[in-house]
Amino acid sequence: AIGGRSTSAKTYLEKNFETFKTTSEEGLIQHACEALNKTLASDQTLSTKNMSVVIISTTSKYREVPADDLQKFIDKLERKEPEADAPVADAAAPAPMDTTA
């Protein structure tokens, strides 16, 4: 399941799906991680705590990719740029005015 921000993942998969027939299992796992990474807000990161990958094949048994192996794929992910509408902390910016008094 992808969740609420699935459009970015769908777009990524649509752009790359034609290569999937000839892509290795490792390459397909990397594509899955890239697609899932695109569903997270820029202040969040993909980890073995918030995702899992399973292999379902006609030629082998169902199996989950171990967390240690999955971490290797996560480490290869593209770094996300902050979203255009996401607030960016600026150390030089003045502090907001206190209006509680």
XYZ file of C-alpha atoms in Angstrom:
101
model
C 0.000 0.000 0.000
C 1.300 3.438 -0.865
C -0.991 5.847 1.019
C -2.209 9.406 0.633
C 0.635 10.831 -1.447
C 0.474 8.074 -4.040
C 0.406 10.307 -7.139
C 4.175 10.882 -7.060
C 4.845 7.154 -6.765
C 2.426 6.334 -9.592
C 4.076 8.931 -11.831
C 7.527 7.482 -11.094
C 6.365 3.929 -11.811
C 4.608 4.979 -15.039
C 7.813 6.638 -16.274
C 9.891 3.517 -15.616
C 7.574 0.520 -16.045
C 8.712 -0.354 -19.572
C 12.139 -1.320 -18.224
C 10.753 -3.647 -15.526
C 10.661 -6.796 -17.722
C 14.419 -6.695 -18.203
C 15.366 -5.311 -14.787
C 17.011 -7.525 -12.175
C 15.313 -8.298 -8.857
C 17.687 -5.842 -7.166
C 16.785 -3.170 -9.724
C 13.079 -3.736 -9.121
C 13.578 -3.380 -5.370
C 15.422 -0.110 -5.989
C 12.534 1.132 -8.169
C 10.080 0.217 -5.386
C 12.137 2.155 -2.852
C 12.394 5.172 -5.171
C 8.615 5.156 -5.719
C 7.903 4.904 -1.989
C 10.451 7.627 -1.248
C 8.492 9.981 -3.484
C 5.402 9.551 -1.298
C 7.039 11.045 1.789
C 7.105 14.718 2.704
C 10.507 16.368 2.337
C 11.040 16.354 6.095
C 10.588 12.570 6.289
C 12.946 9.799 5.262
C 12.378 6.233 4.216
C 13.671 3.657 6.686
C 13.365 0.006 7.540
C 11.030 1.123 10.344
C 8.429 2.657 8.015
C 8.583 0.320 5.003
C 9.046 -3.271 3.986
C 9.425 -5.056 0.655
C 8.330 -8.563 -0.207
C 9.144 -10.598 -3.305
C 6.234 -12.417 -4.935
C 7.269 -14.540 -7.890
C 5.957 -17.363 -10.039
C 9.356 -19.063 -9.804
C 10.152 -18.786 -6.096
C 8.505 -18.598 -2.691
C 7.082 -15.424 -1.155
C 9.758 -13.759 0.941
C 10.379 -10.510 2.766
C 13.580 -8.600 2.051
C 15.565 -8.543 5.327
C 15.972 -5.111 6.955
C 19.777 -5.164 6.548
C 19.432 -5.781 2.802
C 16.666 -3.214 2.488
C 18.850 -0.594 4.176
C 21.388 -0.942 1.341
C 18.675 0.055 -1.157
C 17.518 2.940 1.038
C 21.090 4.226 1.237
C 21.149 4.555 -2.575
C 18.014 6.730 -2.778
C 18.105 10.189 -4.318
C 18.110 12.938 -1.718
C 14.851 14.847 -1.715
C 14.730 18.598 -2.198
C 12.520 20.607 0.158
C 9.008 21.110 -1.191
C 8.246 24.541 -2.634
C 5.523 25.247 -0.063
C 7.399 23.715 2.873
C 8.630 26.242 5.421
C 12.392 26.509 5.480
C 14.088 27.486 8.718
C 16.335 30.512 8.269
C 18.720 31.304 11.097
C 19.056 34.923 9.897
C 15.303 35.559 9.858
C 13.831 37.609 12.704
C 11.898 35.758 15.398
C 8.105 35.968 15.172
C 6.483 38.697 17.265
C 5.069 37.602 20.633
C 1.373 38.526 20.646
C 0.386 36.746 23.870
C 0.810 39.795 26.157
